[in-house]
Tab-separated table of C-alpha atoms and ligand atoms in Angstrom:
chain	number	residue	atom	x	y	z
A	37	UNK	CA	-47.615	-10.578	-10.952
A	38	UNK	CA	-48.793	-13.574	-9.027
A	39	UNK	CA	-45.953	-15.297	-7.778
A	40	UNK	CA	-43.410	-15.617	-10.262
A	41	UNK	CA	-39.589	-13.901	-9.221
A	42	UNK	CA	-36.800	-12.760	-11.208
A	43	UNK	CA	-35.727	-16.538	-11.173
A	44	UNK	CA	-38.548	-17.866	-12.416
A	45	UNK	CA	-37.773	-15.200	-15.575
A	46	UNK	CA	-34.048	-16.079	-15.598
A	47	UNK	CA	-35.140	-20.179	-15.508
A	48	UNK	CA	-37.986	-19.526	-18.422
A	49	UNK	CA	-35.975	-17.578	-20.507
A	50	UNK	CA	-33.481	-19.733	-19.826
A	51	UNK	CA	-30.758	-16.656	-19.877
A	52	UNK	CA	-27.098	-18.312	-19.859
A	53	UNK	CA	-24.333	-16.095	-18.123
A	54	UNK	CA	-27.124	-14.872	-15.547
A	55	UNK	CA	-24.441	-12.359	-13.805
A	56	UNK	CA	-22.691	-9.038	-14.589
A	57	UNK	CA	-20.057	-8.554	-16.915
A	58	UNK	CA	-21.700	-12.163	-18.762
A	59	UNK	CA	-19.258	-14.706	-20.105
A	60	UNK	CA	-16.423	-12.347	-20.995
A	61	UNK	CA	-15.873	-11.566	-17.212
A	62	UNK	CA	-16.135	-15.155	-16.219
A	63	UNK	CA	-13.234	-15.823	-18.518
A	64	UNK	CA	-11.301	-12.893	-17.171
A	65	UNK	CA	-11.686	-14.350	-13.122
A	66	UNK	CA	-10.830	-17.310	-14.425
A	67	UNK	CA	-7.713	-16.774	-16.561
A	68	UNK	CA	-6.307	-15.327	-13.612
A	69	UNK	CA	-6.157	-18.575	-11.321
A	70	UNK	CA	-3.849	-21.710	-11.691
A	71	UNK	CA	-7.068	-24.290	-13.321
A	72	UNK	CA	-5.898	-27.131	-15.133
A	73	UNK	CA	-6.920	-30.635	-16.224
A	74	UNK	CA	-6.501	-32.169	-12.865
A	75	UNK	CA	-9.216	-29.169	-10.981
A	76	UNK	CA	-11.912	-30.377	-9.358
A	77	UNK	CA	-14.598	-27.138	-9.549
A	78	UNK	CA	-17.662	-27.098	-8.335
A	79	UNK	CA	-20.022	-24.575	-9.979
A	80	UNK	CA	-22.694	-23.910	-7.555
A	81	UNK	CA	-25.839	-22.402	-8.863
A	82	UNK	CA	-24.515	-23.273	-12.454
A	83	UNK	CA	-28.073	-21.975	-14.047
A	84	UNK	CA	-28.154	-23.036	-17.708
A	85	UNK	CA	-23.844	-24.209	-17.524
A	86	UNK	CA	-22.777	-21.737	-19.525
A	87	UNK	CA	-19.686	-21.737	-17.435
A	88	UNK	CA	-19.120	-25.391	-16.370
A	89	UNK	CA	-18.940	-25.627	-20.233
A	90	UNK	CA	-16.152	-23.344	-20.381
A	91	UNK	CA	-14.575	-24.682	-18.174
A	92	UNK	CA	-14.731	-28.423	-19.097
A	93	UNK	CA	-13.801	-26.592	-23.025
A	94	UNK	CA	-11.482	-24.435	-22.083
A	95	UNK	CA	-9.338	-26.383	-18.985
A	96	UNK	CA	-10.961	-30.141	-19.429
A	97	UNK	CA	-11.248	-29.597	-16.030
A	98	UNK	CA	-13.344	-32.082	-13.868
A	99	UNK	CA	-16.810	-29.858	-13.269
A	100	UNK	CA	-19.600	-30.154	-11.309
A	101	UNK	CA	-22.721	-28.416	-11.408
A	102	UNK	CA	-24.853	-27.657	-8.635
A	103	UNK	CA	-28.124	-26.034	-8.666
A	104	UNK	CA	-31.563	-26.114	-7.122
A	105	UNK	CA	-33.962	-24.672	-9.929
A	106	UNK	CA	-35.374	-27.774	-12.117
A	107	UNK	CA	-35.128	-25.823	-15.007
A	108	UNK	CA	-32.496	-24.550	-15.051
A	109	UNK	CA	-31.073	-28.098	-14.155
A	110	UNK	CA	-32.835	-29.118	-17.406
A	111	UNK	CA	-31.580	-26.483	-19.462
A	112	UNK	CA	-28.264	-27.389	-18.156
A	113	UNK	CA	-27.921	-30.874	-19.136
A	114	UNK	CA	-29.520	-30.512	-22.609
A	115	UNK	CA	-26.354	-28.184	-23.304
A	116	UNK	CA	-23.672	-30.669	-21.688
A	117	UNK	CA	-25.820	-33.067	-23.692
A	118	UNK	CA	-25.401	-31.839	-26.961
A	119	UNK	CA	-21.798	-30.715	-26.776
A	120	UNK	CA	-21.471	-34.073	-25.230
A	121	UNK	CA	-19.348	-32.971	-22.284
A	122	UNK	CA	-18.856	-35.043	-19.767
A	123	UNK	CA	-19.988	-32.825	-16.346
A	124	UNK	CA	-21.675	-33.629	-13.755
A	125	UNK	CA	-25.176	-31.989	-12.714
A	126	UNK	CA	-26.412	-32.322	-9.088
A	127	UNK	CA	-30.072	-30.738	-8.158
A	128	UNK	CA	-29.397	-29.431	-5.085
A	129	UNK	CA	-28.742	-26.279	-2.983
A	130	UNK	CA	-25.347	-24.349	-2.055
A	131	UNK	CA	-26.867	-24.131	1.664
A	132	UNK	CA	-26.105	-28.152	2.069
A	133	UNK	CA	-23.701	-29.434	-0.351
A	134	UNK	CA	-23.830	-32.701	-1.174
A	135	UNK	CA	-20.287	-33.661	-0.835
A	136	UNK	CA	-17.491	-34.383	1.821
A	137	UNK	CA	-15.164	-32.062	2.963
A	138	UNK	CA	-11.753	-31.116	1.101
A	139	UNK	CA	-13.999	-32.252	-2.377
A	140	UNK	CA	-12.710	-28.987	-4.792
A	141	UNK	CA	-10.205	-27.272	-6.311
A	142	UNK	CA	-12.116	-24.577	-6.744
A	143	UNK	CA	-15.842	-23.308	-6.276
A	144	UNK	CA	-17.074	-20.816	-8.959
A	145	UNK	CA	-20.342	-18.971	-7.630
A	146	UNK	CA	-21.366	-16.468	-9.909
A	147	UNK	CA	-24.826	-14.188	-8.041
A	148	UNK	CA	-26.034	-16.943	-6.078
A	149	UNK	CA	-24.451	-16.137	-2.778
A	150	UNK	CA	-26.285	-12.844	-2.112
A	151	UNK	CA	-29.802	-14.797	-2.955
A	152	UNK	CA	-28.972	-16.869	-0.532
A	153	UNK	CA	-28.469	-17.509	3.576
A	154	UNK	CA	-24.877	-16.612	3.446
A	155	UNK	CA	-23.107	-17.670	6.021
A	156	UNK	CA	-24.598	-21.263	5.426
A	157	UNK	CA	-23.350	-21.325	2.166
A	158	UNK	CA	-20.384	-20.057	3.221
A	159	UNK	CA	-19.233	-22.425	5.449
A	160	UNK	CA	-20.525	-24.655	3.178
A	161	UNK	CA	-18.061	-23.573	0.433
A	162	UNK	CA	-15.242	-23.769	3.190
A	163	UNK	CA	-16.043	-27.237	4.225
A	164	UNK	CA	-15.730	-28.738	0.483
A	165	UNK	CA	-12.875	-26.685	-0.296
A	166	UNK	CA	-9.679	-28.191	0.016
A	167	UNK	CA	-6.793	-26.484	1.862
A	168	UNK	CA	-5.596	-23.952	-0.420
A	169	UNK	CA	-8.242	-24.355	-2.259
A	170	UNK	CA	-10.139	-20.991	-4.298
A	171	UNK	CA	-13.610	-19.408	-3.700
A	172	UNK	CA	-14.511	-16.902	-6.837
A	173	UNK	CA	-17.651	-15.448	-7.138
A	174	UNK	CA	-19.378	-12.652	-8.577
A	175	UNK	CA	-21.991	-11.101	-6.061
A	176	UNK	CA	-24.547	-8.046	-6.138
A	177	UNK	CA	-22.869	-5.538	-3.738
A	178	UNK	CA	-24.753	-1.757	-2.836
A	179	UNK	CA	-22.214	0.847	-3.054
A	180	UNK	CA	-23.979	3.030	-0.087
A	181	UNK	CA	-26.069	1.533	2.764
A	182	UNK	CA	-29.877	2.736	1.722
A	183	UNK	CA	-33.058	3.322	3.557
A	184	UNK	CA	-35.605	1.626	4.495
A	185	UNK	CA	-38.200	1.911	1.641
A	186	UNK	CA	-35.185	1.647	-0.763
A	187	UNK	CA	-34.091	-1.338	0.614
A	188	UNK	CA	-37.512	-3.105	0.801
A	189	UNK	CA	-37.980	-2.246	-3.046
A	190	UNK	CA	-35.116	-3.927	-3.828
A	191	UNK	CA	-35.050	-6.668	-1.539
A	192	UNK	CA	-38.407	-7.747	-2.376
A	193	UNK	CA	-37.497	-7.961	-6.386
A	194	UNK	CA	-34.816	-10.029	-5.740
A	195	UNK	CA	-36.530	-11.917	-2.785
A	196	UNK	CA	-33.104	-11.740	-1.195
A	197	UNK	CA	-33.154	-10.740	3.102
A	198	UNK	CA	-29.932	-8.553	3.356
A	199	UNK	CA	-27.877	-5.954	0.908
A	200	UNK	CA	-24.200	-6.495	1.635
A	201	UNK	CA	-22.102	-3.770	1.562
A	202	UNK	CA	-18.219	-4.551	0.281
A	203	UNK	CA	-17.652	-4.579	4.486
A	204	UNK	CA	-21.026	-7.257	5.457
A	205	UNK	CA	-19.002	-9.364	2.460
A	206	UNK	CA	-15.275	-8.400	4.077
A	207	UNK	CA	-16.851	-9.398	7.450
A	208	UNK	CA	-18.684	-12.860	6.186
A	209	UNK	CA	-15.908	-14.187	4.196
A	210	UNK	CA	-13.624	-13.812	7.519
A	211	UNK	CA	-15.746	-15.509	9.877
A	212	UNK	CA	-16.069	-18.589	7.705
A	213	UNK	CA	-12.300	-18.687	7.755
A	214	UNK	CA	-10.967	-17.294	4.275
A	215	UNK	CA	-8.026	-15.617	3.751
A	216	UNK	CA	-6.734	-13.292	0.997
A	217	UNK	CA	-9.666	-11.973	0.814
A	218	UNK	CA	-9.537	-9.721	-2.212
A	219	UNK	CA	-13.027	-7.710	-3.352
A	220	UNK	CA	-13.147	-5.762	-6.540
A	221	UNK	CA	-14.689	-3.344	-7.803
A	222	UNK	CA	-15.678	-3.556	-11.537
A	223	UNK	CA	-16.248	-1.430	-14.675
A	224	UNK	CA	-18.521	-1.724	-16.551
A	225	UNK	CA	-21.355	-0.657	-14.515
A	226	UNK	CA	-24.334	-3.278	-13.720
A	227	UNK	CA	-26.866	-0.580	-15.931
A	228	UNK	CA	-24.521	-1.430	-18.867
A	229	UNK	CA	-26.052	-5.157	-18.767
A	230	UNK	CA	-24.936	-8.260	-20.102
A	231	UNK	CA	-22.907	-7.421	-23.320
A	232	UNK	CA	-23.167	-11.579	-24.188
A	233	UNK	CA	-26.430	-12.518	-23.940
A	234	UNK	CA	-27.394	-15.781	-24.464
A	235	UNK	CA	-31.465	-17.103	-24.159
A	236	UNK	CA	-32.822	-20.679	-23.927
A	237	UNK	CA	-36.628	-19.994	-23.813
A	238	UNK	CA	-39.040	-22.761	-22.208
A	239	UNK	CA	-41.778	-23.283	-24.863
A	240	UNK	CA	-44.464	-22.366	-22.609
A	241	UNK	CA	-43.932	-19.382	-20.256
A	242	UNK	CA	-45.959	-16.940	-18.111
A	243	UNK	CA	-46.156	-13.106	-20.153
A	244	UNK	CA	-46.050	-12.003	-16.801
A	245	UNK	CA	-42.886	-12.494	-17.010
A	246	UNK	CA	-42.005	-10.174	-19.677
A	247	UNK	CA	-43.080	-7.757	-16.583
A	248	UNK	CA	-40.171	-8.981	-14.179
A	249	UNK	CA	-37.956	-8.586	-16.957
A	250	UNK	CA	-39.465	-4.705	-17.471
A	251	UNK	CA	-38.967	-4.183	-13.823
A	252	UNK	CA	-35.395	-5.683	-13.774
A	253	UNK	CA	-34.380	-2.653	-16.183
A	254	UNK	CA	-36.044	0.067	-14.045
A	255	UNK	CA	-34.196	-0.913	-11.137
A	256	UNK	CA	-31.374	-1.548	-12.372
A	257	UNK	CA	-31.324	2.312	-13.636
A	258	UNK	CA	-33.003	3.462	-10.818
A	259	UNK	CA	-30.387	2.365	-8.633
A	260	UNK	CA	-27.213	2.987	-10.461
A	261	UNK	CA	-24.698	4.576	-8.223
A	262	UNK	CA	-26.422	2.252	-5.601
A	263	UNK	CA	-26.810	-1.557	-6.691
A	264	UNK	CA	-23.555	-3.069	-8.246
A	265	UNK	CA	-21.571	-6.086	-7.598
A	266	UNK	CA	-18.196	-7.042	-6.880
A	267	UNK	CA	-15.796	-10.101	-7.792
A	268	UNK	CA	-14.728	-12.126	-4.332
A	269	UNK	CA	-11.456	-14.081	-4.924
A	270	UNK	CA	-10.426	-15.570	-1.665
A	271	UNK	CA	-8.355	-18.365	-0.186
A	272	UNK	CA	-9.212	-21.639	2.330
B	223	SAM	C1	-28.557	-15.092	-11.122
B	223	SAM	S1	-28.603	-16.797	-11.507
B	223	SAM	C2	-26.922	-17.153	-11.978
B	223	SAM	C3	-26.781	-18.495	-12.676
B	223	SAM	C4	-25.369	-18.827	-13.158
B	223	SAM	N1	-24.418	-18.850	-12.061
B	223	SAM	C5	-24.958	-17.834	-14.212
B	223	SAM	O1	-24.096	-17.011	-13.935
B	223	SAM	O2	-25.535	-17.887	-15.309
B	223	SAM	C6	-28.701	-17.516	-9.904
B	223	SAM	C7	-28.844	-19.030	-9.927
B	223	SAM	O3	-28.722	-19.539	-8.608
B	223	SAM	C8	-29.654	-20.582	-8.442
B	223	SAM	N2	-29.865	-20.756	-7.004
B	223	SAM	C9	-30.565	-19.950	-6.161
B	223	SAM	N3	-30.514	-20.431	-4.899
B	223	SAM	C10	-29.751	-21.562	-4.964
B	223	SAM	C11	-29.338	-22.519	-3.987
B	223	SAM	N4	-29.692	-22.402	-2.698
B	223	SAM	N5	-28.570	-23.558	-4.390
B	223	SAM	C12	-28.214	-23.688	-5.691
B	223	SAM	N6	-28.582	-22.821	-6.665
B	223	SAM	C13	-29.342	-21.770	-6.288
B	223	SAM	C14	-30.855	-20.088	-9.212
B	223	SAM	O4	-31.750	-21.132	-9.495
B	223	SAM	C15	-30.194	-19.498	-10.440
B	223	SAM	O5	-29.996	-20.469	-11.435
């Protein structure tokens, strides 16, 4: 498969609402918090903006988008482009955000955290919150610690270096300073998939990566009751 990761299938395919429960949960997190016209959000690793676009349609709140893959940065703008919204994009990476403290409202962070070094990012998040300010993101979870070989399989498709447990998250959100911490567990099940898909395909792309896609499925079911994910709402 040379060297091309889930990402690289997720950036090619250009697959909008990259994260469990799709679109429809987004607007559920959302809906629950106090956003208006006057919230500053920061979307960090906003993949194609399928969300900083419902949020700048839904609230016409002031949204930024941050995100480190170029094509997926592409992708991004093309669709703030043609619905002629006016949010901001920023190439760039959730480990060193590229604003000063107390910036947002709010940071939205749907499956980027657990791809990435996480208590960088988290203190990260903390620092450009404001005081008061919300966290809410939407992060693969494993229900059970697993072993070794278990562990390596899935690591390795994802390229990520830990599996949190709902306790590793507990325990990493408190020591970069959040409070309320609140982690929930959610229904449908990650094997159920994305009932909202939406696809942006690059007009050239590796068939390899019809592969990663194959191999996204069979873990996915082959880890069922393991691999899952959990929405984080917490507090600065
Ligand atoms: C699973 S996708 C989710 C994308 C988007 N949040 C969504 O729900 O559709 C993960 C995204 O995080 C981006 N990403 C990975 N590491 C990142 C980093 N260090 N900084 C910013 N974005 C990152 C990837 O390029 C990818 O677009």
């Amino acid at each position: 498969m040379g060297n091309l990761t889930y990402f690289d299938f997720l950036a090619k395919f250009g697959v909008g609402g990259a994260h469990p429960g799709g679109i429809l949960l987004t607007q559920d997190i959302l809906s629950k918090e106090k956003i208006n016209d006057q919230s500053v959000i920061l979307d960090a690793g906003c993949g194609t903006g399928q969300t900083a676009a419902y949020l700048y349609q839904h609230y016409k709140a002031n949204v930024i988008g941050l995100e480190i893959n170029p094509i997926m940065v592409e992708k991004a703008k093309s669709r703030f482009d043609k619905l002629q919204f006016p949010i901001s994009l920023i190439h760039g990476s959730i480990e060193e955000i590229p604003f000063a403290d107390q910036t947002f409202d709010f940071i939205i962070s749907e499956s980027v955290l657990a791809f990435v070094n996480k208590p960088k990012a988290l203190n990260e998040f903390y620092r450009v919150l404001k005081k008061g300010g919300r966290l809410l993101a939407n992060e693969m979870t494993i229900n059970r610690p697993v072993n070794k070989q278990e562990a390596a399989e899935i690591m390795n498709f994802y390229a990520v270096d830990t599996l949190l447990l709902e306790d590793d998250w507990m325990r990493l959100l408190q020591a970069a300073g959040f409070r309320q911490i609140e982690i929930q567990t959610q229904i449908p099940p990650l094997s159920h998939g994305n009932q909202t898909p939406e696809f942006n395909f690059s007009t050239n792309f590796e068939p390899e990566l019809f592969h990663i896609l194959n191999e996204h499925g069979n873990i996915v079911i082959k880890y069922q009751d393991t691999l899952s994910y959990r929405v984080i709402t917490v507090t600065k």
